[in-house]
PDB file of C-alpha atoms in Angstrom:
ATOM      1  CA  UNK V   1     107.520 111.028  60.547  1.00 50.00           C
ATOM      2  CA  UNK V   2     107.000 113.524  63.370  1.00 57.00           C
ATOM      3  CA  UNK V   3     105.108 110.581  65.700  1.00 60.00           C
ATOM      4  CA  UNK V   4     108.160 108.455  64.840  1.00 61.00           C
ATOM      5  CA  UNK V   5     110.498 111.122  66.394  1.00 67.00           C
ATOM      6  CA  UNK V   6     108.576 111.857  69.062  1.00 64.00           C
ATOM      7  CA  UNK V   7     108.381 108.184  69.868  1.00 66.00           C
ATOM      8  CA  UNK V   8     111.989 107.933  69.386  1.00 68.00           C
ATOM      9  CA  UNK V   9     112.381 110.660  71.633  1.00 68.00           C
ATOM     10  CA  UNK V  10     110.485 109.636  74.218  1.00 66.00           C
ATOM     11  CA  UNK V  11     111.813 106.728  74.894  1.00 67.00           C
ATOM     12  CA  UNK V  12     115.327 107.773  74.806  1.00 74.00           C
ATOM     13  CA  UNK V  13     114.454 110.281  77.602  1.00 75.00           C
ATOM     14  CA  UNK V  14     112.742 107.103  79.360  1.00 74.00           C
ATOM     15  CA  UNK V  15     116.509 105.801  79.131  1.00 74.00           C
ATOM     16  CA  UNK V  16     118.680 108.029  80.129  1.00 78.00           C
ATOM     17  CA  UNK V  17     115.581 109.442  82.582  1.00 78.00           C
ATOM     18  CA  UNK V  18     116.002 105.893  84.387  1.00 77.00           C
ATOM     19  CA  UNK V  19     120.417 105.940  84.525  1.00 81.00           C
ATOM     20  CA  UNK V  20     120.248 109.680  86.290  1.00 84.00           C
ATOM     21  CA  UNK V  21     117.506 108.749  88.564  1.00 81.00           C
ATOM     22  CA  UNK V  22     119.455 105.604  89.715  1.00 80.00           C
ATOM     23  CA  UNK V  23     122.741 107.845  89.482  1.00 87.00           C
ATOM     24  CA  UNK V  24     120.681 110.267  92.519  1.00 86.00           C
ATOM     25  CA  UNK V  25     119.504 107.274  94.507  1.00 83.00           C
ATOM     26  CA  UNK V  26     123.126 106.063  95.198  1.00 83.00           C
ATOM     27  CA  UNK V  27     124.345 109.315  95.807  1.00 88.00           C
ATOM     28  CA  UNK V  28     121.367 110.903  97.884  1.00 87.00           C
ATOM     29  CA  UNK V  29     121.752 107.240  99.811  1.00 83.00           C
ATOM     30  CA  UNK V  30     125.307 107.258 100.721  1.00 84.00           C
ATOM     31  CA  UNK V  31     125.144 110.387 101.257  1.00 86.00           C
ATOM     32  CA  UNK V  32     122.413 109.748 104.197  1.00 85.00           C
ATOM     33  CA  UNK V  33     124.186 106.564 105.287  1.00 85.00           C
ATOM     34  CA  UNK V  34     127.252 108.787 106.016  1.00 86.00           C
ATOM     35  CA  UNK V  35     125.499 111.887 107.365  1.00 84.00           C
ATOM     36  CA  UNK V  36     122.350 109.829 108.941  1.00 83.00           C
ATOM     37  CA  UNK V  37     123.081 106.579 109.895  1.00 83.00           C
ATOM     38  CA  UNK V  38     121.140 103.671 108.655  1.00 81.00           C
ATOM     39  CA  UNK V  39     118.830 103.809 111.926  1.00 81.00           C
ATOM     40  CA  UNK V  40     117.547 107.333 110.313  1.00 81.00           C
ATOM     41  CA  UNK V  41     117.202 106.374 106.997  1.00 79.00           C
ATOM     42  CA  UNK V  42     115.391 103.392 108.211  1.00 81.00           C
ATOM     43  CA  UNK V  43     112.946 105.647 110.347  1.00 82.00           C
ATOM     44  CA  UNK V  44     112.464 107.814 107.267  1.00 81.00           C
ATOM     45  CA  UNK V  45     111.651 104.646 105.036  1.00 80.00           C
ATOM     46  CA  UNK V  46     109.229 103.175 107.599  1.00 80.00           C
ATOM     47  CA  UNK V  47     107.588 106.576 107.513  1.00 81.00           C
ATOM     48  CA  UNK V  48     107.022 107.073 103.540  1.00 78.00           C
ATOM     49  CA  UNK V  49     105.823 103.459 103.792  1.00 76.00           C
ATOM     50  CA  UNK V  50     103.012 103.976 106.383  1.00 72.00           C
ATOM     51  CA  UNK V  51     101.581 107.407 104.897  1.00 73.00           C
ATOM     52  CA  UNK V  52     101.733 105.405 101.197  1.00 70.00           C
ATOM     53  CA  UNK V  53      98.544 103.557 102.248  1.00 67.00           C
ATOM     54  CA  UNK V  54      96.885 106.929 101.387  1.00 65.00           C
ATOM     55  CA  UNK V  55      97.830 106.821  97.400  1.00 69.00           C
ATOM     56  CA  UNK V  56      94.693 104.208  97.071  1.00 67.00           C
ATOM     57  CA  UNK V  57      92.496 107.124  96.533  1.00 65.00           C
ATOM     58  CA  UNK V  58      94.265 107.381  93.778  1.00 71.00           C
ATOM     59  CA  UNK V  59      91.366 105.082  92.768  1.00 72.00           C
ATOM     60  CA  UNK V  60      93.215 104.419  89.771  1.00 76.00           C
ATOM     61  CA  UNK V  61      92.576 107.487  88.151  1.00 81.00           C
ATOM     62  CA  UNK V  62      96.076 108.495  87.154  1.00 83.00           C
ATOM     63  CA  UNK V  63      96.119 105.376  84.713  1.00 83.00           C
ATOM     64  CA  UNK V  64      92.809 106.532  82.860  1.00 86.00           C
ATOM     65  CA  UNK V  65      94.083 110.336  82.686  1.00 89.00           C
ATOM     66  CA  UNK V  66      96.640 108.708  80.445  1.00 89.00           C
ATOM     67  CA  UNK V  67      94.211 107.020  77.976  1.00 88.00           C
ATOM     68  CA  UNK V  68      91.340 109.346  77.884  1.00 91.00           C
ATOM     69  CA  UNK V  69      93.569 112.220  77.056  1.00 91.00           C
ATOM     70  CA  UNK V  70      95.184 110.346  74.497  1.00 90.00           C
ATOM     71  CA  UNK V  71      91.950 109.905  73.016  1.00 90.00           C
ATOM     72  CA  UNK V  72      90.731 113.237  72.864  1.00 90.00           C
ATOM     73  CA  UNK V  73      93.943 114.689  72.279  1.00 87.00           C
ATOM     74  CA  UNK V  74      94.109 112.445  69.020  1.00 86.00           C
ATOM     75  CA  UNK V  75      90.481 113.197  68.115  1.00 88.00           C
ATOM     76  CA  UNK V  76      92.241 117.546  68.401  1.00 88.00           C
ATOM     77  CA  UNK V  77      89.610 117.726  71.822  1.00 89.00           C
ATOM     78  CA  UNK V  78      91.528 119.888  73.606  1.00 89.00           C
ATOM     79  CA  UNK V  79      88.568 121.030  75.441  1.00 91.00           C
ATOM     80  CA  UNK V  80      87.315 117.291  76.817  1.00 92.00           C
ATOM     81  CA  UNK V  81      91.106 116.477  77.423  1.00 92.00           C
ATOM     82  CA  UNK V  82      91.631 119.747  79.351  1.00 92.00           C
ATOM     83  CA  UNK V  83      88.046 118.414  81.622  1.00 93.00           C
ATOM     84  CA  UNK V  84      89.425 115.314  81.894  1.00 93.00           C
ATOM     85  CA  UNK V  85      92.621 116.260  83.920  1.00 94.00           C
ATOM     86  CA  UNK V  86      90.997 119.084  86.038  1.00 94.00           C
ATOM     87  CA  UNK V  87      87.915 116.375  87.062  1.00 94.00           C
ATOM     88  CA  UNK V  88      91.187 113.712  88.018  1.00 92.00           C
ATOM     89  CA  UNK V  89      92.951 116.841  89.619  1.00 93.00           C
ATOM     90  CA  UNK V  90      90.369 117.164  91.718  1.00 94.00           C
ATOM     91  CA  UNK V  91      88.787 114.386  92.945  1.00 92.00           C
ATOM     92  CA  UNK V  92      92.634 112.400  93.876  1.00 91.00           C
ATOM     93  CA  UNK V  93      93.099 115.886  95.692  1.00 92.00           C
ATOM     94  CA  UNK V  94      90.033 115.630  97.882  1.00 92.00           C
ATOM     95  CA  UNK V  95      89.735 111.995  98.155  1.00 89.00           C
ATOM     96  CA  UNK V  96      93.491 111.827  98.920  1.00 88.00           C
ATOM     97  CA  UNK V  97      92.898 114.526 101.790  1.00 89.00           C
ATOM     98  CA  UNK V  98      90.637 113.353 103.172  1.00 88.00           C
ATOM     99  CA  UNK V  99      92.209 109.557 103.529  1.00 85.00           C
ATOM    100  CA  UNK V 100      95.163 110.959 105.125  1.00 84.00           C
ATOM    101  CA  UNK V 101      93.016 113.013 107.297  1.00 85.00           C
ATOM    102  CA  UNK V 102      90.844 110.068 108.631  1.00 82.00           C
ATOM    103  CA  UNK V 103      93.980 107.617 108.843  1.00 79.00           C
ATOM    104  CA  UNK V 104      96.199 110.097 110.380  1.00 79.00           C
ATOM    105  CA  UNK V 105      95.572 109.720 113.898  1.00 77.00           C
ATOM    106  CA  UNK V 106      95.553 105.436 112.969  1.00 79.00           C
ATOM    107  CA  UNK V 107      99.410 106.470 111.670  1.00 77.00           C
ATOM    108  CA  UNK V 108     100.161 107.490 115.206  1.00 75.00           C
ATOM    109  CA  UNK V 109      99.552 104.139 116.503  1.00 77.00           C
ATOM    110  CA  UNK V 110     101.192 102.549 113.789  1.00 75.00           C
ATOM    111  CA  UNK V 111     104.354 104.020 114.153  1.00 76.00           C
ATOM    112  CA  UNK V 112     104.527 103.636 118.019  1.00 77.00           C
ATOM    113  CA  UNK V 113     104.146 100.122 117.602  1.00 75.00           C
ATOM    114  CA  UNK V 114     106.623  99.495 114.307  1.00 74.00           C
ATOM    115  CA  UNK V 115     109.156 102.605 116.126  1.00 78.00           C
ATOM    116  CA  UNK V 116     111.477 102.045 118.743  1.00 78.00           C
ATOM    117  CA  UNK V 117     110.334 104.373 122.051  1.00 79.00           C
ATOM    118  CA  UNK V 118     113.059 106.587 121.672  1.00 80.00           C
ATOM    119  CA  UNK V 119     112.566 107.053 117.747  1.00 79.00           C
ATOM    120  CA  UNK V 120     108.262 108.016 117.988  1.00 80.00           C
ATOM    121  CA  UNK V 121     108.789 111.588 119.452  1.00 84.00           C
ATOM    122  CA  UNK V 122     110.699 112.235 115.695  1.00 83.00           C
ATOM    123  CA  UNK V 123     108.625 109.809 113.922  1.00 82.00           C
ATOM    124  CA  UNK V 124     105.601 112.344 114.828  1.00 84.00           C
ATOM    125  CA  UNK V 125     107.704 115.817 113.991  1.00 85.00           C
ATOM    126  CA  UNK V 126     108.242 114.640 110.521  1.00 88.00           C
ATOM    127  CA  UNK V 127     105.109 112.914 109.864  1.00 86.00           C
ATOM    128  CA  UNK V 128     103.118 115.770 108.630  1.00 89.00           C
ATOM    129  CA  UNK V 129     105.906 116.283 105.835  1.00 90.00           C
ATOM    130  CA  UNK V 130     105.523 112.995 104.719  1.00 87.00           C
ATOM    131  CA  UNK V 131     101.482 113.093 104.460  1.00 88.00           C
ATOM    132  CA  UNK V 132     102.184 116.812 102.881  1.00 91.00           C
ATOM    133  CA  UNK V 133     104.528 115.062 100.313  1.00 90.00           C
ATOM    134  CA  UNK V 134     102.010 112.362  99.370  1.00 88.00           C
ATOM    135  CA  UNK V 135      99.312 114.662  98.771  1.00 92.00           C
ATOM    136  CA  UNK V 136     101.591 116.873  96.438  1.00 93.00           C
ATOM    137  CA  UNK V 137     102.878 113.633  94.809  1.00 91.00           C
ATOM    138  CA  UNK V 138      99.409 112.442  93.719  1.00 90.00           C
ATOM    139  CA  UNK V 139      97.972 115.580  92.585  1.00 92.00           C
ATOM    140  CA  UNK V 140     101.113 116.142  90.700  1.00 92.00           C
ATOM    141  CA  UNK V 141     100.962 112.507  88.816  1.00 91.00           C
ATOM    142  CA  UNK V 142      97.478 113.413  87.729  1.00 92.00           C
ATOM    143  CA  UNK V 143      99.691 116.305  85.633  1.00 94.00           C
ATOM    144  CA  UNK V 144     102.328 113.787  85.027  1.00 92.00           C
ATOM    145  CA  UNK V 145      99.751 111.129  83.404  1.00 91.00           C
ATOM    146  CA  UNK V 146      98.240 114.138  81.202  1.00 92.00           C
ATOM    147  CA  UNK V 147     102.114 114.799  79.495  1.00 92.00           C
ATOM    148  CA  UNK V 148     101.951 110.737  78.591  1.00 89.00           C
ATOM    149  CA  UNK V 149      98.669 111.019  77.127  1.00 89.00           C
ATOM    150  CA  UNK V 150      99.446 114.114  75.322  1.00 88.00           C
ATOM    151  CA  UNK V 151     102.686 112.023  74.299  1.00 85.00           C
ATOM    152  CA  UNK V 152     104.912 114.173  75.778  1.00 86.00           C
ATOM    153  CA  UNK V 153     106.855 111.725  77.898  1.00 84.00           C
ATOM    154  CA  UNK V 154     110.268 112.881  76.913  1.00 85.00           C
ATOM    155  CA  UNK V 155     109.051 116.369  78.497  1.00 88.00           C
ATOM    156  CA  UNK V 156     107.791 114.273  82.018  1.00 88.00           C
ATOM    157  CA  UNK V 157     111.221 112.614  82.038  1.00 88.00           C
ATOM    158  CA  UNK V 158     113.249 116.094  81.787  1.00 90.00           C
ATOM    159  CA  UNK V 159     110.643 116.946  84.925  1.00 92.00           C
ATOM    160  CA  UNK V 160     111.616 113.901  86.724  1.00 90.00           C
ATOM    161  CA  UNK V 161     115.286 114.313  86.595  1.00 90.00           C
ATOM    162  CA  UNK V 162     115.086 118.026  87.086  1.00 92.00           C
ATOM    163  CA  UNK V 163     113.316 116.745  90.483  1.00 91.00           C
ATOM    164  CA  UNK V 164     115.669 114.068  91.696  1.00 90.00           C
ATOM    165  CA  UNK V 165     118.566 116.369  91.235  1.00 92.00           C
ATOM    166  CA  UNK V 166     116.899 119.079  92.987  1.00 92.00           C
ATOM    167  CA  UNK V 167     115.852 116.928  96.274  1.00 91.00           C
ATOM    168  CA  UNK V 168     119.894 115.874  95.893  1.00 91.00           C
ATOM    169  CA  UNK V 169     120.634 119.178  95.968  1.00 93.00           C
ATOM    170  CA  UNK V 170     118.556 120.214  98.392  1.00 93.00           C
ATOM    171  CA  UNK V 171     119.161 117.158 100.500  1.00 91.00           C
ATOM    172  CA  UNK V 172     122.711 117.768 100.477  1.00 92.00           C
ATOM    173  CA  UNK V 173     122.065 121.749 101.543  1.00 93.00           C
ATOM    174  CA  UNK V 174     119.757 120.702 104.902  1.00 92.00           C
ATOM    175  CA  UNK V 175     120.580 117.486 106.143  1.00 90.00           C
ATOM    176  CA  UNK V 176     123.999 118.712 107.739  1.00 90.00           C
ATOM    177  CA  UNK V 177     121.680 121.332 109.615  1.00 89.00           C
ATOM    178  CA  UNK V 178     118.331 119.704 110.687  1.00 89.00           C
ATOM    179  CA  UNK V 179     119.137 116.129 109.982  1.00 88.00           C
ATOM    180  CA  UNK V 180     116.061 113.931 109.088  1.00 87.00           C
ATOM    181  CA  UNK V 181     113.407 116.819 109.181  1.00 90.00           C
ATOM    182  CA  UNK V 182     115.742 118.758 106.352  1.00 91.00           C
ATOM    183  CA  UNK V 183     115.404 115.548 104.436  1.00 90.00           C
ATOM    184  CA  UNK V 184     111.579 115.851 104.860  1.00 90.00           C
ATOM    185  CA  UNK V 185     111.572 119.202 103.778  1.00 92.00           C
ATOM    186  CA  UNK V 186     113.543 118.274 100.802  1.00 92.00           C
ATOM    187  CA  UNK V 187     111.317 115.658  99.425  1.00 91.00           C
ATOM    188  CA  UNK V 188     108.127 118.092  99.987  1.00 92.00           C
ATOM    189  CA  UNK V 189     109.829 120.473  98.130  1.00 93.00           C
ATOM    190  CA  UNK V 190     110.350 118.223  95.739  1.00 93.00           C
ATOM    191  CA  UNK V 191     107.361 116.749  95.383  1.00 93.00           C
ATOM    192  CA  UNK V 192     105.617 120.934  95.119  1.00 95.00           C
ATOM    193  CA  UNK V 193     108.043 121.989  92.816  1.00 94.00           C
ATOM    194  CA  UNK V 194     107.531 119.178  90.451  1.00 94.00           C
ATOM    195  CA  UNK V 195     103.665 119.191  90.610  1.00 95.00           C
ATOM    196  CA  UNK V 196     103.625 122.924  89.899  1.00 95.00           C
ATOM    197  CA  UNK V 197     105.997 122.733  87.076  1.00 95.00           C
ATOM    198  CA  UNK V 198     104.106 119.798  85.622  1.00 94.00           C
ATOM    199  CA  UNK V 199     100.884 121.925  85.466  1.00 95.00           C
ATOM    200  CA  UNK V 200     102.758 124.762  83.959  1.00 95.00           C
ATOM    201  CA  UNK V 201     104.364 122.482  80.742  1.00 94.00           C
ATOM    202  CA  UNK V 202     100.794 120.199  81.023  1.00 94.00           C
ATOM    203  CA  UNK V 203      98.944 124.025  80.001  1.00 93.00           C
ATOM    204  CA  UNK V 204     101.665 124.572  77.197  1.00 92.00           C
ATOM    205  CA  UNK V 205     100.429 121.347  75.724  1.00 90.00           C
ATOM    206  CA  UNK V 206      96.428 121.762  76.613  1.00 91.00           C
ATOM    207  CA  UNK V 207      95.895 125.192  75.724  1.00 89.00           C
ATOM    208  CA  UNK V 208      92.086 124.856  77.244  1.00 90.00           C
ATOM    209  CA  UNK V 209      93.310 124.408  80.598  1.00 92.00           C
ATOM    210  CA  UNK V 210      92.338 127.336  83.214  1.00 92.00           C
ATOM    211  CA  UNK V 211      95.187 128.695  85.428  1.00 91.00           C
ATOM    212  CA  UNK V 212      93.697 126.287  88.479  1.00 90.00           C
ATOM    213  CA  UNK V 213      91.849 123.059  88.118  1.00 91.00           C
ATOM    214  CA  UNK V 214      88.301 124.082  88.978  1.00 89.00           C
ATOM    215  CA  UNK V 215      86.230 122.040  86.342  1.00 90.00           C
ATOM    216  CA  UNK V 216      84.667 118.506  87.753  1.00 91.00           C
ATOM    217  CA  UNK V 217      82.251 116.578  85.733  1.00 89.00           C
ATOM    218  CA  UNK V 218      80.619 114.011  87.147  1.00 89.00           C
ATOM    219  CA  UNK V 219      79.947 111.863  83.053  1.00 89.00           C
ATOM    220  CA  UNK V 220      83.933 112.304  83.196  1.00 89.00           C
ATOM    221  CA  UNK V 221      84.631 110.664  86.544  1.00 90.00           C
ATOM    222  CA  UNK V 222      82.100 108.211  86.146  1.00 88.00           C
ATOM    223  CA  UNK V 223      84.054 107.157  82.325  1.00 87.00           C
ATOM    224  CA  UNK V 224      87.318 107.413  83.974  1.00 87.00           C
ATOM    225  CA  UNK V 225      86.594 105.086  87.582  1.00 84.00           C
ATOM    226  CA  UNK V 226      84.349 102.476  85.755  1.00 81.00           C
ATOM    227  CA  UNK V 227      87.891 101.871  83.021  1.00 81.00           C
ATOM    228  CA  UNK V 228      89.937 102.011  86.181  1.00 76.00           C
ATOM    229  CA  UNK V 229      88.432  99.660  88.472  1.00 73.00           C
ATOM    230  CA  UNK V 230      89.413  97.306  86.729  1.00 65.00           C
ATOM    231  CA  UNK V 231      92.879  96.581  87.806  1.00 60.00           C
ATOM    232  CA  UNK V 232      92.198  98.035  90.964  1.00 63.00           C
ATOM    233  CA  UNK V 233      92.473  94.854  92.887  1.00 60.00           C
ATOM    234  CA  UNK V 234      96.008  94.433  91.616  1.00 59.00           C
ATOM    235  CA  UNK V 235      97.107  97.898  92.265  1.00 61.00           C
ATOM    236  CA  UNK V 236      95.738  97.793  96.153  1.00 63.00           C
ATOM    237  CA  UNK V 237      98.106  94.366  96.393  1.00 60.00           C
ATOM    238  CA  UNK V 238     100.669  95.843  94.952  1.00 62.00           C
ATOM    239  CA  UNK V 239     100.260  99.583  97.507  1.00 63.00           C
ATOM    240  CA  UNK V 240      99.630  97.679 100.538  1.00 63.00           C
ATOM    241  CA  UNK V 241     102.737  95.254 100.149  1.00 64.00           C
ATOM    242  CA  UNK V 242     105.490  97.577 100.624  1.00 67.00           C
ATOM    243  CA  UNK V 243     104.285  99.309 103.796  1.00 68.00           C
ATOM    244  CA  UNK V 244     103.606  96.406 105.763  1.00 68.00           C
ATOM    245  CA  UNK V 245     107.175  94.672 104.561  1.00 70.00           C
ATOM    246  CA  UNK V 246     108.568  97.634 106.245  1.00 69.00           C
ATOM    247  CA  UNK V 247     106.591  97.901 109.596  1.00 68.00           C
ATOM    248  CA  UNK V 248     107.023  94.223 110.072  1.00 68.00           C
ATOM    249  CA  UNK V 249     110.803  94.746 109.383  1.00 66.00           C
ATOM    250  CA  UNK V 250     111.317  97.514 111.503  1.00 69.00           C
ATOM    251  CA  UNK V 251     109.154  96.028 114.103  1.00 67.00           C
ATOM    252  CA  UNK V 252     110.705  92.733 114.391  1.00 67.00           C
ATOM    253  CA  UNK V 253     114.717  93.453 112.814  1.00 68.00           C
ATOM    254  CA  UNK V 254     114.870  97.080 113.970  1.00 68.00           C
ATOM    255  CA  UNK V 255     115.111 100.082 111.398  1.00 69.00           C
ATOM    256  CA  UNK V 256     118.594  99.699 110.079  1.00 71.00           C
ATOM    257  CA  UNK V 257     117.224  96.339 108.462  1.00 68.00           C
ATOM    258  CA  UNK V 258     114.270  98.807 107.260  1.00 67.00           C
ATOM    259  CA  UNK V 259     117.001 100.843 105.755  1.00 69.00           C
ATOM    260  CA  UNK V 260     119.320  98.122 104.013  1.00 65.00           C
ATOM    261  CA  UNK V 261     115.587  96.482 102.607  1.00 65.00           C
ATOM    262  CA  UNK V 262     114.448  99.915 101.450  1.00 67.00           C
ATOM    263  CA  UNK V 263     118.066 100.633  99.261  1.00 68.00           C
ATOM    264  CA  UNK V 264     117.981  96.989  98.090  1.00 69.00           C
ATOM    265  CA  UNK V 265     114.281  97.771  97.052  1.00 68.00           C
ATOM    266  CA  UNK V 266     115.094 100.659  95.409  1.00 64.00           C
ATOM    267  CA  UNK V 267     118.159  98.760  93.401  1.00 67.00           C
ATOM    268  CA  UNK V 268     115.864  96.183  92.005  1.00 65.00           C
ATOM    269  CA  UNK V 269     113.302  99.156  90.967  1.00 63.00           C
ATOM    270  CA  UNK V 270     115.751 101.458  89.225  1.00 60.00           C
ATOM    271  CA  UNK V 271     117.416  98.007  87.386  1.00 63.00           C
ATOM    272  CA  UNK V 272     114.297  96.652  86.049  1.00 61.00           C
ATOM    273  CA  UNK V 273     113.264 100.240  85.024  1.00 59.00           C
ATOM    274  CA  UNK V 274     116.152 100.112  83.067  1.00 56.00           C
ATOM    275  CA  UNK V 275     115.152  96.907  81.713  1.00 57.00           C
ATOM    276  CA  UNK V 276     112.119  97.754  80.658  1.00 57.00           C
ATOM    277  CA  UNK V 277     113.154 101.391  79.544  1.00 51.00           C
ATOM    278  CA  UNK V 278     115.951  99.487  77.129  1.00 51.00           C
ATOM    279  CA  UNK V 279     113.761  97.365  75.661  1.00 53.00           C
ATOM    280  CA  UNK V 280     111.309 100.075  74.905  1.00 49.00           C
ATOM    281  CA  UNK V 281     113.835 102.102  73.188  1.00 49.00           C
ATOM    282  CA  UNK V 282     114.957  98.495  71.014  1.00 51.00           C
ATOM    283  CA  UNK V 283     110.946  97.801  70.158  1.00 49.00           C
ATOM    284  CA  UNK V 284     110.518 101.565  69.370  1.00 47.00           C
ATOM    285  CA  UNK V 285     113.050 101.871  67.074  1.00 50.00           C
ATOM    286  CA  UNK V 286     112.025  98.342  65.174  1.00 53.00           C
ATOM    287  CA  UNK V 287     108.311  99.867  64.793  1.00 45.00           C
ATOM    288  CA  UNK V 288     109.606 102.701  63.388  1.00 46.00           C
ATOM    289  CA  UNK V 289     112.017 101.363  60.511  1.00 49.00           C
ATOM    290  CA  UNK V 290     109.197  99.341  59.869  1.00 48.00           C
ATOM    291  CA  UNK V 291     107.059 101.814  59.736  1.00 41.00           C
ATOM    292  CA  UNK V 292     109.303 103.805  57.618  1.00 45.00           C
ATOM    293  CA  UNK V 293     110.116 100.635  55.211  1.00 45.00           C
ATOM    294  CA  UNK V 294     106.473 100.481  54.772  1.00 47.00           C
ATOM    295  CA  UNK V 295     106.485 104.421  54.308  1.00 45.00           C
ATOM    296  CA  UNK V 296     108.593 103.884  51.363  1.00 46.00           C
ATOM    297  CA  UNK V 297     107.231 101.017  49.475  1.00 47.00           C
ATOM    298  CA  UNK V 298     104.360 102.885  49.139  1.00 39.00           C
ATOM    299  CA  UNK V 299     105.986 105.859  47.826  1.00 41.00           C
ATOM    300  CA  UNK V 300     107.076 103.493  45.740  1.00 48.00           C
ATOM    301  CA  UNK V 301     104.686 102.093  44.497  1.00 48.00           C
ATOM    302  CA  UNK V 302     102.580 105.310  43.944  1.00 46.00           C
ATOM    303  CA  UNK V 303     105.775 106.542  41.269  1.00 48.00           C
ATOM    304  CA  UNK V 304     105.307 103.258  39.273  1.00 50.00           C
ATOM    305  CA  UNK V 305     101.705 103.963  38.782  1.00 49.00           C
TER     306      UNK V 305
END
């Protein structure tokens, strides 16, 4: 019964996780159409889109965080969940780094030929924040994944809208005074805030974890990268189809067409989120009366013997 509420739970929070963060898009959105321009937004899009190259040292292992520390976590192996997160932790954190570090100055030519002349002098100014953000973001979704394998999604999705409202907020708060870089500050402190907090409620659940990720076990990251390459290939389409949409847009239509493509992006992501959070909700609450009829028979049938 308490896996049924918890499921229950969960994907209610997936729900109504999905409506807010849609809710912040518009706002945060037309609030930077008004305060920004289009042109701005577009610059910032085009940005986020050529540092998001970087998330393939991800290597996948975000998705196998999720199922390995489901496994142990079932099997009560706190301890071999806890070194399963820390070796993740810390292999997307150096691998990541060191990506963006190698591709960084390639970034710089990128944008000078995607950017309008008079744009690149920003472009560069804000691009550090953006790599910053990206870094945070990954090591943070390693945390993320281990709340979904410990089945604590409902506690992720509280995180998640905690986050968007906070970048809102903070959006709203520095925009007016440093215009595109406050929005790039916003995000990264966004994206620390979140990751930090993650680790915090990830510890609560995985009482094994050390107060910093310093265990790395080779057996571990071996288990986890030979289960995640393979959907790889998929996930690399999938990463490197966005950012070059966007260059190619703002290269060829200018960077208010980057804009208008990046909120119409964004519309299509937050609807079929919905979508797909709905129908979770719909199949999780048919399991579970199932699950509960079947509960009962046997109960049932247990008296009559």
């Amino acid at each position: 019964m308490d896996n049924l509420k918890r499921l229950l739970s969960n994907a209610t929070i997936s729900v109504v996780q999905t409506v807010i963060s849609g809710l912040v898009l518009f706002l945060l959105y037309g609030y930077l159409i008004d305060h920004l321009g289009a042109e701005q937004l577009g610059l910032w899009s085009v940005i986020l889109a050529s540092t998001s190259v970087a998330r393939l040292g991800d290597m996948g292992l975000t998705g196998s965080v999720v199922k390995f520390v489901a496994r142990y976590h079932a099997l009560k192996d706190n301890e071999q969940a806890a070194k399963v997160v820390q070796t993740a932790a810390i292999s997307i954190a150096l691998v990541v780094a060191v990506l963006l570090l190698a591709v960084y100055s390639l970034l710089d030519v990128v944008l000078k030929l995607a950017v309008p002349v008079a744009s690149v002098p920003q472009a560069l100014s804000i691009l550090p924040w953006a790599v910053f953000s990206l870094w945070l973001g990954n090591v943070g979704g390693v945390f993320q994944s281990g709340l979904d394998g410990c089945q604590r999604m409902d506690i992720r999705n509280i995180l998640m809208i905690i986050g968007n409202v906070l970048f809102l907020m903070t959006a709203i708060w520095l925009v007016p005074h440093y215009g595109l870089f406050g929005l790039a500050v916003s995000q990264a402190v966004q994206a620390l805030l979140l990751m930090l907090a993650s680790w915090l409620v990830l510890r609560r659940e995985l009482t094994t974890l050390p107060l910093l990720p310093l265990y790395w076990s080779k057996s571990k990251f071996k288990e986890m990268f030979s289960y995640a390459v393979n959907f790889q290939i998929n996930s690399i389409a999938i990463l490197l189809f966005e950012p070059v949409t966007k260059l190619l847009m703002s290269r060829f239509g200018g960077l208010s067409s980057a804009a208008y493509y990046e909120m119409a992006s964004q519309l299509v992501v937050k609807l079929r989120a919905l979508l797909i959070a709905a129908n979770q909700r719909s199949e999780e609450r048919r399991v579970g009366k199932s699950v509960d009829l079947g509960g009962r028979r046997i109960i049932k049938k247990k008296k009559k013997k």
